[in-house]
Coordinates of C-alpha atoms in Angstrom, one line a residue:
C1 CA 60.2 2.8 -9.2
E2 CA 59.5 3.9 -5.7
Y3 CA 62.1 6.7 -5.9
C4 CA 60.3 8.2 -9.0
E5 CA 56.9 8.0 -7.2
E6 CA 58.3 9.9 -4.3
I7 CA 59.6 12.8 -6.4
I8 CA 57.7 15.9 -5.4
M9 CA 59.3 18.3 -7.7
R10 CA 60.7 17.7 -11.2
V11 CA 63.7 20.0 -12.0
E12 CA 65.6 20.8 -15.2
L13 CA 69.0 22.4 -14.8
V14 CA 69.9 24.9 -17.5
S15 CA 73.5 26.3 -17.8
V16 CA 73.8 29.4 -19.9
G17 CA 77.0 30.6 -21.5
T18 CA 78.7 30.1 -24.9
E19 CA 82.0 29.6 -23.0
L20 CA 80.5 26.4 -21.6
L21 CA 79.7 25.1 -25.1
L22 CA 83.2 25.9 -26.3
G23 CA 84.8 24.1 -23.4
D24 CA 86.5 27.3 -22.1
I25 CA 85.0 26.7 -18.7
V26 CA 84.3 23.4 -16.9
N27 CA 80.7 23.3 -15.6
T28 CA 80.8 22.2 -12.0
N29 CA 77.5 23.9 -11.1
T30 CA 75.3 21.1 -12.4
A31 CA 77.1 18.4 -10.4
Y32 CA 76.7 20.4 -7.2
L33 CA 73.1 21.3 -7.8
S34 CA 72.1 17.7 -8.8
K35 CA 73.5 16.4 -5.5
E36 CA 71.9 19.1 -3.4
L37 CA 68.5 18.6 -5.1
A38 CA 68.6 14.8 -4.7
A39 CA 69.2 15.3 -1.0
L40 CA 66.0 17.3 -0.9
G41 CA 64.1 14.6 -2.7
F42 CA 63.7 16.5 -6.0
G43 CA 64.2 14.8 -9.3
V44 CA 66.7 16.2 -11.9
F45 CA 65.7 14.4 -15.1
R46 CA 67.6 16.6 -17.6
Q47 CA 70.5 19.0 -17.7
T48 CA 70.8 21.4 -20.6
T49 CA 73.6 23.8 -21.7
V50 CA 72.7 26.7 -24.0
G51 CA 74.7 29.5 -25.4
D52 CA 74.0 33.2 -25.0
N53 CA 71.2 33.3 -27.5
R54 CA 67.7 34.6 -26.8
E55 CA 65.7 32.3 -29.2
R56 CA 67.5 29.1 -28.1
L57 CA 67.0 29.9 -24.4
L58 CA 63.3 30.6 -24.8
K59 CA 62.9 27.3 -26.7
T60 CA 64.8 25.6 -23.9
L61 CA 62.4 27.0 -21.3
E62 CA 59.4 25.9 -23.4
S63 CA 60.8 22.4 -23.7
A64 CA 61.8 22.2 -20.0
F65 CA 58.3 23.1 -18.7
L66 CA 56.7 20.4 -20.8
E67 CA 58.0 17.8 -18.3
N68 CA 59.1 19.8 -15.3
D69 CA 57.6 22.3 -12.8
T70 CA 60.9 23.9 -11.9
V71 CA 63.8 25.2 -14.0
I72 CA 67.0 26.3 -12.3
I73 CA 69.3 28.5 -14.5
T74 CA 72.9 29.3 -13.8
G75 CA 74.7 32.1 -15.6
G76 CA 73.8 35.0 -17.8
L77 CA 73.0 37.5 -15.0
G78 CA 75.9 39.9 -15.7
P79 CA 75.6 43.6 -16.9
T80 CA 76.5 43.1 -20.6
D81 CA 74.3 42.7 -23.6
D82 CA 75.0 39.0 -24.0
D83 CA 73.7 38.3 -20.5
I84 CA 70.1 37.5 -21.4
T85 CA 68.9 35.0 -18.9
K86 CA 66.8 37.3 -16.8
E87 CA 65.3 38.9 -19.8
C88 CA 64.2 35.5 -21.2
A89 CA 62.8 34.4 -17.9
A90 CA 60.7 37.5 -17.7
E91 CA 59.6 37.2 -21.3
Y92 CA 58.5 33.6 -20.8
F93 CA 56.2 34.6 -17.8
G94 CA 55.2 37.9 -19.4
R95 CA 56.7 40.1 -16.7
E96 CA 57.9 43.8 -16.9
F97 CA 60.9 45.1 -15.1
Y98 CA 61.3 47.6 -12.3
F99 CA 64.4 49.2 -10.7
H100 CA 65.2 47.5 -7.4
E101 CA 66.7 50.1 -5.1
Y102 CA 68.1 47.7 -2.5
S103 CA 69.9 45.6 -5.1
W104 CA 71.4 48.8 -6.6
V105 CA 72.7 49.9 -3.2
K106 CA 74.4 46.5 -2.7
I107 CA 75.8 46.5 -6.2
L108 CA 77.3 50.0 -5.6
E109 CA 78.8 48.9 -2.2
R110 CA 80.5 45.8 -3.8
L111 CA 81.8 47.7 -6.8
T112 CA 83.2 50.5 -4.5
R113 CA 84.9 47.9 -2.2
S114 CA 86.5 46.3 -5.2
G115 CA 88.1 49.6 -6.2
R116 CA 85.8 50.5 -9.0
N117 CA 85.9 54.3 -9.2
I118 CA 83.8 54.6 -12.4
I119 CA 80.3 53.0 -12.4
T120 CA 79.0 52.5 -15.9
E121 CA 75.3 52.7 -16.9
N122 CA 75.1 49.0 -17.7
N123 CA 75.7 48.1 -14.1
K124 CA 72.2 49.2 -13.4
K125 CA 71.0 46.3 -15.5
Q126 CA 71.7 43.9 -12.7
A127 CA 69.3 45.9 -10.4
M128 CA 66.4 45.5 -12.9
I129 CA 64.0 42.9 -11.5
P130 CA 60.9 41.2 -13.1
E131 CA 57.7 42.3 -11.4
G132 CA 56.5 40.0 -8.7
A133 CA 59.8 38.1 -8.4
I134 CA 61.5 37.0 -5.2
V135 CA 64.9 38.7 -5.0
L136 CA 67.9 36.7 -3.6
E137 CA 70.7 38.7 -2.2
N138 CA 74.2 38.0 -3.6
Y139 CA 76.7 38.1 -0.7
C140 CA 79.7 37.2 -2.9
G141 CA 79.1 39.2 -6.1
T142 CA 76.9 41.8 -7.8
A143 CA 74.2 40.0 -9.6
P144 CA 71.1 39.2 -7.4
G145 CA 69.3 35.9 -7.8
I146 CA 65.7 35.8 -8.8
I147 CA 62.7 33.4 -8.4
I148 CA 59.7 33.8 -10.6
E149 CA 56.6 31.8 -9.7
E150 CA 53.4 31.3 -11.8
N151 CA 50.7 28.6 -11.9
N152 CA 52.8 26.0 -10.0
K153 CA 55.8 26.7 -12.2
R154 CA 58.9 28.4 -11.1
I155 CA 62.2 29.7 -12.6
I156 CA 65.1 30.1 -10.3
L157 CA 68.0 32.3 -11.6
L158 CA 71.4 31.9 -10.0
P159 CA 74.8 33.5 -10.9
G160 CA 77.2 31.5 -12.9
P161 CA 80.4 31.8 -10.9
P162 CA 80.5 28.7 -8.6
R163 CA 81.4 30.5 -5.4
E164 CA 78.5 32.9 -5.8
M165 CA 76.1 30.2 -7.0
R166 CA 76.8 27.9 -4.1
D167 CA 76.6 30.6 -1.4
M168 CA 73.2 31.8 -2.8
F169 CA 71.9 28.3 -3.0
E170 CA 72.8 27.5 0.6
K171 CA 71.6 30.7 2.1
S172 CA 68.5 31.4 0.0
V173 CA 67.4 28.7 -2.5
K174 CA 67.8 25.7 -0.2
P175 CA 65.5 27.1 2.5
Y176 CA 63.0 28.1 -0.2
L177 CA 62.9 24.6 -1.7
E178 CA 62.8 22.8 1.7
K179 CA 59.2 23.9 2.2
F180 CA 58.2 21.8 -0.8
S181 CA 59.8 18.6 0.6
S182 CA 58.0 16.3 3.0
K183 CA 60.8 13.6 3.1
Q184 CA 64.5 13.7 3.6
F185 CA 66.9 12.1 1.2
I186 CA 70.5 11.4 2.1
S187 CA 73.3 9.5 0.3
K188 CA 76.4 7.7 1.5
Y189 CA 79.4 6.8 -0.7
V190 CA 81.3 3.6 -0.2
R191 CA 84.8 3.4 -1.7
F192 CA 86.2 0.1 -2.7
Y193 CA 89.8 -0.8 -3.6
G194 CA 91.1 -4.0 -5.0
I195 CA 87.9 -5.2 -6.6
G196 CA 86.7 -4.4 -10.1
E197 CA 83.2 -2.9 -10.9
S198 CA 82.0 -6.1 -12.6
L199 CA 83.0 -8.4 -9.8
L200 CA 81.6 -6.1 -7.2
E201 CA 78.3 -5.9 -9.0
T202 CA 78.2 -9.7 -9.2
K203 CA 78.6 -10.0 -5.5
I204 CA 75.9 -7.5 -4.6
K205 CA 73.6 -7.8 -7.6
D206 CA 70.7 -9.3 -5.8
I207 CA 70.8 -6.4 -3.3
M208 CA 70.9 -3.9 -6.1
D209 CA 68.1 -5.5 -8.0
N210 CA 65.7 -6.0 -5.1
Q211 CA 66.1 -2.7 -3.3
T212 CA 63.9 0.4 -3.9
N213 CA 64.7 2.2 -0.6
P214 CA 67.7 2.4 -0.3
T215 CA 68.7 2.6 -4.0
L216 CA 72.3 1.6 -5.0
A217 CA 74.4 2.8 -7.9
L218 CA 78.0 1.8 -8.9
Y219 CA 80.5 4.2 -10.4
A220 CA 83.9 3.1 -11.8
K221 CA 86.8 5.4 -11.0
T222 CA 90.5 5.1 -11.7
G223 CA 91.7 2.1 -9.8
E224 CA 88.7 1.9 -7.5
V225 CA 84.9 1.6 -7.4
L226 CA 82.3 3.9 -5.8
L227 CA 78.9 2.7 -4.5
R228 CA 76.3 5.3 -3.8
I229 CA 73.5 4.4 -1.3
T230 CA 70.5 6.8 -1.3
V231 CA 67.6 6.5 1.1
S232 CA 64.5 8.5 1.8
G233 CA 62.9 8.8 5.2
N234 CA 60.8 11.1 7.5
D235 CA 64.0 12.3 9.2
R236 CA 67.7 11.9 9.2
A237 CA 67.7 9.3 12.0
E238 CA 65.4 7.0 9.9
C239 CA 67.6 7.5 6.9
E240 CA 70.8 6.7 8.8
D241 CA 69.2 3.6 10.2
L242 CA 68.3 2.4 6.7
I243 CA 71.8 3.0 5.4
R244 CA 73.4 1.3 8.3
K245 CA 71.3 -1.9 7.8
Q246 CA 72.2 -1.8 4.1
L247 CA 75.9 -1.3 4.8
D248 CA 75.9 -4.2 7.3
E249 CA 74.9 -6.6 4.5
I250 CA 77.4 -5.2 2.0
E251 CA 80.2 -5.4 4.5
K252 CA 79.4 -9.1 5.1
R253 CA 80.0 -9.8 1.5
V254 CA 82.8 -7.4 0.4
G255 CA 83.9 -5.6 3.5
E256 CA 87.6 -6.5 2.9
Y257 CA 87.6 -4.1 -0.1
I258 CA 86.0 -1.1 1.6
Y259 CA 88.4 1.6 2.6
L260 CA 86.1 4.5 3.2
V261 CA 82.4 5.3 3.9
G262 CA 81.4 9.0 3.8
D263 CA 79.6 11.8 2.2
E264 CA 82.2 12.8 -0.3
D265 CA 81.2 14.2 -3.7
I266 CA 81.3 11.7 -6.5
S267 CA 82.3 14.3 -9.0
S268 CA 85.8 14.2 -7.5
T269 CA 88.2 12.3 -9.8
Q270 CA 90.8 11.8 -7.1
T271 CA 91.1 9.0 -4.7
E272 CA 90.5 9.5 -1.0
M273 CA 93.1 6.9 -0.1
N274 CA 95.7 9.6 0.7
T275 CA 93.3 11.1 3.3
V276 CA 92.5 7.8 4.8
V277 CA 96.2 6.8 5.2
A278 CA 97.1 10.2 6.6
N279 CA 94.4 10.1 9.2
L280 CA 95.4 6.6 10.3
L281 CA 99.0 7.7 10.7
I282 CA 98.1 10.9 12.6
E283 CA 95.4 9.4 14.8
N284 CA 97.6 6.5 15.9
K285 CA 100.8 8.7 16.2
F286 CA 102.7 6.5 13.7
T287 CA 105.5 7.9 11.5
I288 CA 106.3 7.1 7.9
S289 CA 109.2 7.5 5.5
I290 CA 108.9 7.2 1.7
A291 CA 111.4 6.3 -1.0
E292 CA 110.3 6.8 -4.6
S293 CA 111.9 5.9 -7.8
L294 CA 109.1 5.2 -10.3
T295 CA 106.6 7.6 -8.6
G296 CA 109.1 10.5 -8.3
G297 CA 107.5 12.1 -5.2
K298 CA 103.9 11.5 -6.1
I299 CA 103.1 9.5 -2.9
S300 CA 104.7 12.1 -0.7
S301 CA 102.8 14.8 -2.6
M302 CA 99.5 13.0 -2.1
L303 CA 100.0 12.6 1.6
V304 CA 101.0 16.3 2.2
E305 CA 97.6 17.3 0.8
K306 CA 96.4 16.4 4.3
S307 CA 96.8 19.2 6.9
G308 CA 98.7 18.0 9.9
I309 CA 100.7 15.3 8.1
S310 CA 103.9 16.8 9.3
E311 CA 103.3 15.0 12.6
A312 CA 103.7 11.7 10.8
L313 CA 105.7 12.1 7.6
L314 CA 109.4 12.1 8.4
E315 CA 110.8 12.3 4.9
G316 CA 110.2 11.6 1.3
V317 CA 113.2 10.6 -0.8
V318 CA 113.2 10.6 -4.6
C319 CA 115.9 8.1 -5.5
Y320 CA 115.6 7.9 -9.3
S321 CA 119.2 7.0 -10.1
N322 CA 121.0 3.9 -8.9
K323 CA 123.6 6.1 -7.3
S324 CA 120.9 7.7 -5.1
K325 CA 119.6 4.3 -4.2
I326 CA 123.2 3.3 -3.1
D327 CA 124.3 6.5 -1.4
T328 CA 121.0 7.6 0.2
L329 CA 119.3 4.3 1.0
G330 CA 122.2 1.8 1.3
V331 CA 121.0 -0.4 -1.5
R332 CA 123.9 -2.7 -2.3
E333 CA 125.6 -2.3 -5.7
E334 CA 125.8 -6.1 -6.1
T335 CA 122.0 -6.3 -5.7
L336 CA 121.4 -3.8 -8.4
E337 CA 123.9 -5.6 -10.7
K338 CA 122.4 -9.0 -10.1
F339 CA 118.7 -8.3 -10.1
G340 CA 118.3 -4.8 -11.7
A341 CA 116.7 -1.7 -10.2
V342 CA 113.3 -3.0 -11.0
S343 CA 113.2 -6.0 -8.7
E344 CA 111.8 -7.4 -5.5
E345 CA 115.2 -7.5 -4.0
V346 CA 115.9 -3.8 -4.7
A347 CA 112.5 -2.8 -3.4
K348 CA 113.2 -4.6 -0.2
E349 CA 116.5 -2.9 0.4
M350 CA 115.1 0.5 -0.5
V351 CA 112.3 0.3 2.0
L352 CA 114.5 -1.0 4.7
G353 CA 117.0 1.7 4.1
V354 CA 114.5 4.6 4.2
A355 CA 112.9 3.2 7.3
K356 CA 116.2 3.0 9.1
R357 CA 117.3 6.5 8.2
L358 CA 115.0 8.2 10.7
G359 CA 113.5 5.2 12.5
A360 CA 110.0 5.3 11.0
D361 CA 107.2 3.1 12.1
F362 CA 106.2 2.5 8.5
A363 CA 107.9 3.0 5.2
V364 CA 107.1 2.5 1.5
A365 CA 109.3 2.3 -1.5
T366 CA 108.5 2.1 -5.2
T367 CA 110.5 1.0 -8.2
G368 CA 109.3 0.0 -11.7
I369 CA 109.0 0.8 -15.4
A370 CA 106.5 3.6 -16.2
G371 CA 107.2 3.6 -19.9
P372 CA 106.5 4.4 -22.6
N373 CA 109.6 2.3 -23.3
S374 CA 111.2 -0.5 -21.4
D375 CA 114.5 0.0 -19.5
G376 CA 116.3 -2.5 -21.8
S377 CA 116.2 -5.3 -19.2
G378 CA 113.5 -7.2 -21.0
K379 CA 111.0 -6.5 -18.2
P380 CA 107.6 -5.2 -19.4
V381 CA 106.4 -1.6 -19.1
G382 CA 104.1 -1.4 -16.1
L383 CA 106.0 -3.8 -13.9
V384 CA 106.2 -2.4 -10.4
Y385 CA 107.5 -3.5 -7.0
I386 CA 106.2 -1.8 -3.9
G387 CA 108.2 -2.4 -0.7
I388 CA 106.5 -2.0 2.7
Y389 CA 108.1 -1.7 6.1
A390 CA 105.7 -2.2 9.0
Q391 CA 107.3 -1.9 12.5
G392 CA 110.0 -4.4 11.5
D393 CA 108.1 -6.5 9.1
I394 CA 109.1 -6.2 5.4
S395 CA 107.0 -7.3 2.4
V396 CA 107.1 -6.6 -1.3
K397 CA 104.2 -6.5 -3.7
E398 CA 104.6 -7.1 -7.4
C399 CA 102.1 -5.4 -9.8
L400 CA 101.7 -5.1 -13.5
F401 CA 99.8 -2.0 -14.5
T402 CA 98.6 -1.0 -17.9
G403 CA 98.1 2.5 -19.3
D404 CA 100.3 5.5 -20.2
R405 CA 103.2 6.7 -18.1
E406 CA 101.1 9.0 -15.9
L407 CA 98.4 6.4 -15.2
I408 CA 101.0 3.8 -14.2
R409 CA 102.7 6.2 -11.8
Y410 CA 99.3 7.2 -10.4
R411 CA 98.1 3.7 -9.9
T412 CA 101.4 2.7 -8.3
S413 CA 101.0 5.6 -5.8
V414 CA 97.5 4.6 -4.8
E415 CA 98.4 0.9 -4.6
A416 CA 101.3 1.9 -2.3
L417 CA 99.0 3.9 -0.1
E418 CA 96.6 1.0 0.0
E419 CA 99.4 -1.4 1.1
V420 CA 100.3 1.1 3.9
R421 CA 96.7 1.3 5.0
R422 CA 96.4 -2.5 5.2
N423 CA 99.6 -2.9 7.1
I424 CA 98.7 -0.2 9.6
L425 CA 95.3 -1.9 10.3
K426 CA 97.2 -5.2 10.9
K427 CA 99.3 -3.5 13.6
L428 CA 96.3 -1.9 15.4

């Protein structure tokens, strides 16, 4: 494809650490590096994880350079005997070590600042550098990074802790790599809600099949779909223009389902719906109140993740019991007896009651059966009613979700936020 033809550097990412293989640590470094390298126009065709074993790491390097010209390794730069990354890289290129005075001074400064009164001999290991290597200063930790180049091949060694790795990549590795790139690559992520991955693909399949620049890729997430649009161009302006033209065509077909276009990381497993709704409330100076039975405070918790939401969120009431619904929200006892707590009628009275308490512009209420067992009413697990109050207008949405208890509560919360979003847009 055109994208592959434009790749000017082939990279393999290698993560070193037995703790990664055992699952003791979640590897977030590869997701970050893959995205950053793609933005530079470099192709990451394989990611490898290897334990703290010299023979296996050397074999990994041999295999990696059969297909790639660059290997980026994270981890294994510490002072202990099982930190063997630097030694293997030097052995692969046949380099001896020398003591790097500047790195040692920086290591001593950091250890002293952290309160280390006793400096052990093995700390000097981190100041040993392969001959001819480029040294990358570590502004967040002790282990310096290293770049070894030879015959159009290069190994880039980065520390394993994500904070150290990201800082070093941004300050040192990215500027180093940019000199190899003649084109700029950028990606935009389009988030859809209310349409499944298969239906979305059907509606835009001809666009996906016939495009080489931009390229499109779909990702299914919990309750929503993510579309990544990646373009290459001579500069950012050209890239943005190509993306805008592509977005215009997509919006014509499925624009009603788009709730956010941005640069967010696809590795995130959480929805961005809470941020979108919070921004709409704050920017338009609207207030909201929330009454939660089924969701038990989850909607309120999601909204308060946004700084500044105190300007909009008046209150969140967890009214799990019927008594709370009656005493706090004014739900009529006869409504509960006649229709049950999980009903359209109760959801309507709940949302009206919470809206009136403090005079909110918007309000949302949830009631339903999260399971794993039914409530004895004969109604199915996953049945949910979401009440919406929008500046005097009241509506109730009925949903039937599948999954375990936590998934039903999560999907209800996101669905409730989506209903708030749609109703705010109607009032603008």
